[in-house]
Short mmCIF file of C-alpha atoms and ligand atoms in Angstrom, two decimals:
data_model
loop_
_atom_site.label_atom_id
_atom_site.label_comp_id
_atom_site.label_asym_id
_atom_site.label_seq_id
_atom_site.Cartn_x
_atom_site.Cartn_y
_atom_site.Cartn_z
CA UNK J 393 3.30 -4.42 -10.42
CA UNK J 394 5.16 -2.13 -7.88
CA UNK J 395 5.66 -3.39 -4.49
CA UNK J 396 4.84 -1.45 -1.07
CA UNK J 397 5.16 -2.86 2.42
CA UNK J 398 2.13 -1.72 4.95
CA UNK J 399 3.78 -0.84 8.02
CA UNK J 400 5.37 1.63 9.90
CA UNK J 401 7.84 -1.00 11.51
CA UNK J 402 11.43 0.41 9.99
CA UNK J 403 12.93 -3.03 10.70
CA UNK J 404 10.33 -4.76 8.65
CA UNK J 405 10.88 -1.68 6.35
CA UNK J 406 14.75 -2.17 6.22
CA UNK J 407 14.06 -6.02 5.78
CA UNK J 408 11.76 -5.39 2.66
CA UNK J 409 14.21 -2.52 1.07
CA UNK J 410 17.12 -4.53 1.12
CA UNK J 411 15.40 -7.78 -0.37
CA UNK J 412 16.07 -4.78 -3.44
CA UNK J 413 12.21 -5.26 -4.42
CA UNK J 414 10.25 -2.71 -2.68
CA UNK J 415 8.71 0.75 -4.08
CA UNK J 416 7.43 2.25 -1.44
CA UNK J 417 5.43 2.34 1.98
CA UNK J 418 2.20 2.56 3.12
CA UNK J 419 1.34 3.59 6.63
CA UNK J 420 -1.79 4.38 8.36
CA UNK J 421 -3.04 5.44 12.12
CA UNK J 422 -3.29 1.99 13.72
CA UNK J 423 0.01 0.93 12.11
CA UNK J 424 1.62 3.93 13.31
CA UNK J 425 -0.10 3.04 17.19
CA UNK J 426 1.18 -0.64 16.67
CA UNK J 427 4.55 1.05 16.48
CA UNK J 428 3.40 3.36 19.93
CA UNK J 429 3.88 6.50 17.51
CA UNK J 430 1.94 8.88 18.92
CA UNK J 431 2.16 12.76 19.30
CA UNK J 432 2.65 15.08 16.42
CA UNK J 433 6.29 15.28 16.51
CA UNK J 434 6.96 12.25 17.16
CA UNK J 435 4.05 10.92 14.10
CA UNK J 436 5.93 13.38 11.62
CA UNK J 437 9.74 12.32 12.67
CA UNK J 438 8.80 9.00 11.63
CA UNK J 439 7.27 9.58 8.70
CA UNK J 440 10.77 11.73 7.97
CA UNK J 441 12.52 8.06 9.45
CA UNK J 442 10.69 6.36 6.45
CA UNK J 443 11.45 8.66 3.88
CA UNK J 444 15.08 8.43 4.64
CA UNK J 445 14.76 5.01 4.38
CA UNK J 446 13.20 4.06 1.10
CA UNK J 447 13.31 6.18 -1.86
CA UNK J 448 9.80 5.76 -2.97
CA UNK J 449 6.19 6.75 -2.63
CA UNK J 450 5.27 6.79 1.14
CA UNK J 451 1.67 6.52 2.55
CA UNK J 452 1.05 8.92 5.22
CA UNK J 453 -2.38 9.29 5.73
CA UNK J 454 -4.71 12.45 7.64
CA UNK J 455 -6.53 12.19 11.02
CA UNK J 456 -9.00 14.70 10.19
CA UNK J 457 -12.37 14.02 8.73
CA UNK J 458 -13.34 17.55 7.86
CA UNK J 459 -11.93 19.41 4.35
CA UNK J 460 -10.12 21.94 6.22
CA UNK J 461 -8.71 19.76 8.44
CA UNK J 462 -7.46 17.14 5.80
CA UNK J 463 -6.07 20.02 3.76
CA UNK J 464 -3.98 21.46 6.46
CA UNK J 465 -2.88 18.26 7.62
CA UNK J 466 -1.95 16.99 3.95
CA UNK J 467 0.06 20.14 3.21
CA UNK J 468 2.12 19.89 6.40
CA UNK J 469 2.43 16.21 5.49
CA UNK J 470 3.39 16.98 1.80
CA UNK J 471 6.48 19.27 3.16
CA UNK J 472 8.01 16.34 5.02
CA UNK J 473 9.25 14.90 1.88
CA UNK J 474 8.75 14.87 -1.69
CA UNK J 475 7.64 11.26 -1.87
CA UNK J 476 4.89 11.79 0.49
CA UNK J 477 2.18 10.52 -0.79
CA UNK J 478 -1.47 11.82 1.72
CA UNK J 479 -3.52 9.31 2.28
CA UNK J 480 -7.20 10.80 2.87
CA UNK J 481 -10.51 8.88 3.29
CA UNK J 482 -12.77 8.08 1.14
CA UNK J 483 -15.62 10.19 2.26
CA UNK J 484 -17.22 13.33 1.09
CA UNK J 485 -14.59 15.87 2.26
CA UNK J 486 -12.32 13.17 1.22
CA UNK J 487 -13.13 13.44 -2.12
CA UNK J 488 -13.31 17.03 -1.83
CA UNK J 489 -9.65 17.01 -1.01
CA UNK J 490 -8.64 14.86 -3.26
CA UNK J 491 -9.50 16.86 -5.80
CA UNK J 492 -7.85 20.23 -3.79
CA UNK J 493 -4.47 18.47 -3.23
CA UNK J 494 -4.24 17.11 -7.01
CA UNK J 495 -5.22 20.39 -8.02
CA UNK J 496 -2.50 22.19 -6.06
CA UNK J 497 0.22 19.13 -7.53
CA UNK J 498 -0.13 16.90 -4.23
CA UNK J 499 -0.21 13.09 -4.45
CA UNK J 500 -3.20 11.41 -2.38
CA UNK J 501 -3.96 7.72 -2.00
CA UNK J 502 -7.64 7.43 -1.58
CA UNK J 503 -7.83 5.17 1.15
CA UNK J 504 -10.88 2.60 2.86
CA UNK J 505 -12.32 1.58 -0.82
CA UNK J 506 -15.13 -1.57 -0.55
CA UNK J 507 -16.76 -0.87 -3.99
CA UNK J 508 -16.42 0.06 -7.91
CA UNK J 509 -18.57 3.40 -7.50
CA UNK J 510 -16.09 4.37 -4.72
CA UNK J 511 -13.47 4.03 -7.21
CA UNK J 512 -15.37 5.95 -10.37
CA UNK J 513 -15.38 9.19 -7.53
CA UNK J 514 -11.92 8.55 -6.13
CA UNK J 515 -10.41 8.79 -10.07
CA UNK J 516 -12.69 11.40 -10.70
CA UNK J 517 -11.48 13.32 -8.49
CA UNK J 518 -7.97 12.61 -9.36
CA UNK J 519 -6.62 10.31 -6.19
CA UNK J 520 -2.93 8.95 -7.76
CA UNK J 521 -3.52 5.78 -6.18
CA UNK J 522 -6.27 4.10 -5.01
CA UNK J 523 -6.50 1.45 -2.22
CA UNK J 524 -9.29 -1.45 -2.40
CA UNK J 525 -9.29 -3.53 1.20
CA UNK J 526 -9.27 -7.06 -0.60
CA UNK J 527 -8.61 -8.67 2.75
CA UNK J 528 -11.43 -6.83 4.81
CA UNK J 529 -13.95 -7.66 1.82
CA UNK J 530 -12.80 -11.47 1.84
CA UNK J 531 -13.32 -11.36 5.49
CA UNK J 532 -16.78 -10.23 4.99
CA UNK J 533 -17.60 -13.31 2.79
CA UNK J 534 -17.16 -11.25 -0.62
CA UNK J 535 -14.50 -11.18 -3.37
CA UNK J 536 -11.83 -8.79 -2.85
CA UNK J 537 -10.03 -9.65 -5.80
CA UNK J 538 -12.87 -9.94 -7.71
CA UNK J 539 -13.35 -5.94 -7.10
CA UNK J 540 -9.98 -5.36 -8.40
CA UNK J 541 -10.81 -6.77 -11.42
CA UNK J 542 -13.44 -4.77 -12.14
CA UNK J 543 -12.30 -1.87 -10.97
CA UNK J 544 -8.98 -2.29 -13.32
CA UNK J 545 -11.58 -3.19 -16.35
CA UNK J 546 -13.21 0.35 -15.31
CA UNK J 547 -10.18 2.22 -15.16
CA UNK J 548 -8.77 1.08 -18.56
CA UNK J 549 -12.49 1.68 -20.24
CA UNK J 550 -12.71 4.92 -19.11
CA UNK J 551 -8.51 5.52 -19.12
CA UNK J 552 -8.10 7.06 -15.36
CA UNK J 553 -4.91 6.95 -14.78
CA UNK J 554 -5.37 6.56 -10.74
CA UNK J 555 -3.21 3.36 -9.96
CA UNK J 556 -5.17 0.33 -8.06
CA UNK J 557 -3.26 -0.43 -4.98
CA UNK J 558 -4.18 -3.29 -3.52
CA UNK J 559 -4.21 -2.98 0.13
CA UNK J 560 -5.19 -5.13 3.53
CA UNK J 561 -3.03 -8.23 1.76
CA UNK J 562 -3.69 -11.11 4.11
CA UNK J 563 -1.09 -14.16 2.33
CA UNK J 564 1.28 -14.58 -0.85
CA UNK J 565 -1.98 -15.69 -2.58
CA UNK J 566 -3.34 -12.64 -2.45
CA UNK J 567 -0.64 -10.78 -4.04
CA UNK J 568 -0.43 -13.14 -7.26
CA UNK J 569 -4.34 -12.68 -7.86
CA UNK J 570 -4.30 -8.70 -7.76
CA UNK J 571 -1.41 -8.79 -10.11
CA UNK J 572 -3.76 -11.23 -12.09
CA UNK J 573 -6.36 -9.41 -11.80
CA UNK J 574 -4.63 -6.25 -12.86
CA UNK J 575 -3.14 -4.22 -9.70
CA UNK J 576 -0.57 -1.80 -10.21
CA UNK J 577 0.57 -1.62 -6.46
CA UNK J 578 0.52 -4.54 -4.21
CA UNK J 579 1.03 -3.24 -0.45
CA UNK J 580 1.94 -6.13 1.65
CA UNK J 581 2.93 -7.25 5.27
CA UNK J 582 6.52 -8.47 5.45
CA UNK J 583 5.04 -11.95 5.65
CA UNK J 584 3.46 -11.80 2.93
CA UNK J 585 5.62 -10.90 0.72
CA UNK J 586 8.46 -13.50 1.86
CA UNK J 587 5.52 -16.15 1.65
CA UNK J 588 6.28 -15.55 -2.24
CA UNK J 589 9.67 -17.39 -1.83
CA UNK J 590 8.32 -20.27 -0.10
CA UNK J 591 8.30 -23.92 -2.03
CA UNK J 592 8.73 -27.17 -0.88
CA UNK J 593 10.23 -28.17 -3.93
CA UNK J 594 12.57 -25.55 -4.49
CA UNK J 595 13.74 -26.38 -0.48
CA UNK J 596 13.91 -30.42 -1.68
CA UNK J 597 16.20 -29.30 -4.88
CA UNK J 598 18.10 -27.43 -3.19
CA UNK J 599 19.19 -29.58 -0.17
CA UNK J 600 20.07 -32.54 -3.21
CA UNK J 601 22.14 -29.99 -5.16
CA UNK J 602 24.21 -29.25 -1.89
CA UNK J 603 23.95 -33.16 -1.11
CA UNK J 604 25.00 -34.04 -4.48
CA UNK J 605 28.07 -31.48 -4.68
CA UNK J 606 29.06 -32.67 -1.08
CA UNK J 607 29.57 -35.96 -2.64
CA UNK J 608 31.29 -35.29 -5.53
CA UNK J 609 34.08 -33.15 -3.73
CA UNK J 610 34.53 -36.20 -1.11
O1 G3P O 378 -3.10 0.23 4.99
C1 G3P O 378 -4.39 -0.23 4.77
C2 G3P O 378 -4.59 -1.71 4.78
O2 G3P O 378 -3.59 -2.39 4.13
C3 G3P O 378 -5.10 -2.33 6.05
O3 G3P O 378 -4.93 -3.71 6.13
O4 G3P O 378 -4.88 -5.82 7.38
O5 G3P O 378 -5.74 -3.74 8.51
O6 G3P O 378 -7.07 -4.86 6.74
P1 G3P O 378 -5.70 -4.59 7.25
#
């Protein structure tokens, strides 16, 4: 399973990159506010920023909600940098797109996914990677996980080859059960992903190794 970080912070990006374990970023418009990115230029320069950070696939996803609109935006996006990946709704004209930008050799990440018919479309229409919210589902009382499952027992039934990227990642839990349940892409907050290296017992062995060597050198 590859690993992205969901943010537009570059420290937390730098942080991630040189743990030597990430693929890629994703991004979207309030992370990029959270930052107080705002203002073409300035929205583009950091996407730019990113790319010159981590040599991988990179999120960036389009304001518009209208074909035209997407498709300009994604193009402009696309020329930033090769490993621009356009992140685009998953709405009609999203879908629309979608299909546009993969047939003009664009990658899209079909974005804002809550069900397994959402996913059917989104590979359909040829999305490279597709992002399930399991965190927004679990907060609504339903199985996020649960979807990615299902949607990884579609997409090896039917062999799409759109990647399942799980997105909205809440805790280090998470992140085991999509790759469990068959994820190809985890995207995860820094936290999250340095939640993985917490154990009490590994702290507790540790501290008696040290302890123990201590001793033996006087
Ligand atoms: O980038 C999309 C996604 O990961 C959003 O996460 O935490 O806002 O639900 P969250």
């Amino acid at each position: 399973m590859k690993f992205f970080i969901d943010t537009a912070n570059l420290e937390q990006i730098k942080e991630a990159r040189d743990l030597g374990i990430l693929d890629g970023v994703t991004t979207n418009p309030s992370l990029m506010a959270k930052e107080g990115i705002t203002g073409h230029d300035n929205v583009m320069a950091h996407y730019k920023a990113i790319c010159e950070l981590v040599d991988g696939d990179i999120s960036a996803e389009v304001i518009s909600t209208d074909f035209e609109g997407m498709i300009a935006e994604g193009q402009a996006l696309a020329k930033i940098h090769s490993n621009i990946v356009v992140k685009v709704p998953m709405i009609k004209d999203g879908i629309k797109a979608i299909r546009w930008f993969s047939d003009n050799g664009i990658r899209t990440n079909c974005t804002l996914v809550f069900s397994a018919g959402q996913a059917i479309l989104a590979a359909k229409a040829g999305a490279t990677y597709l992002s399930p919210f399991i965190g927004r589902i679990d907060d609504m009382n339903w199985d996020g996980i649960e979807l990615i499952a299902q949607i990884s027992d579609i997409y090896a039934i039917q062999g799409y080859s759109t990647e399942i990227l799980a997105a909205s990642i809440r805790n280090p839990l998470h992140i085991v059960r999509a790759a469990e349940a068959g994820a190809d892409v985890c995207t995860c907050p820094l936290n999250s992903i340095l939640g993985l290296l917490k154990h009490p017992l590994t702290d507790i062995g540790l501290a008696q190794f040290l302890a123990d060597h201590k001793k033996a050198e006087g």
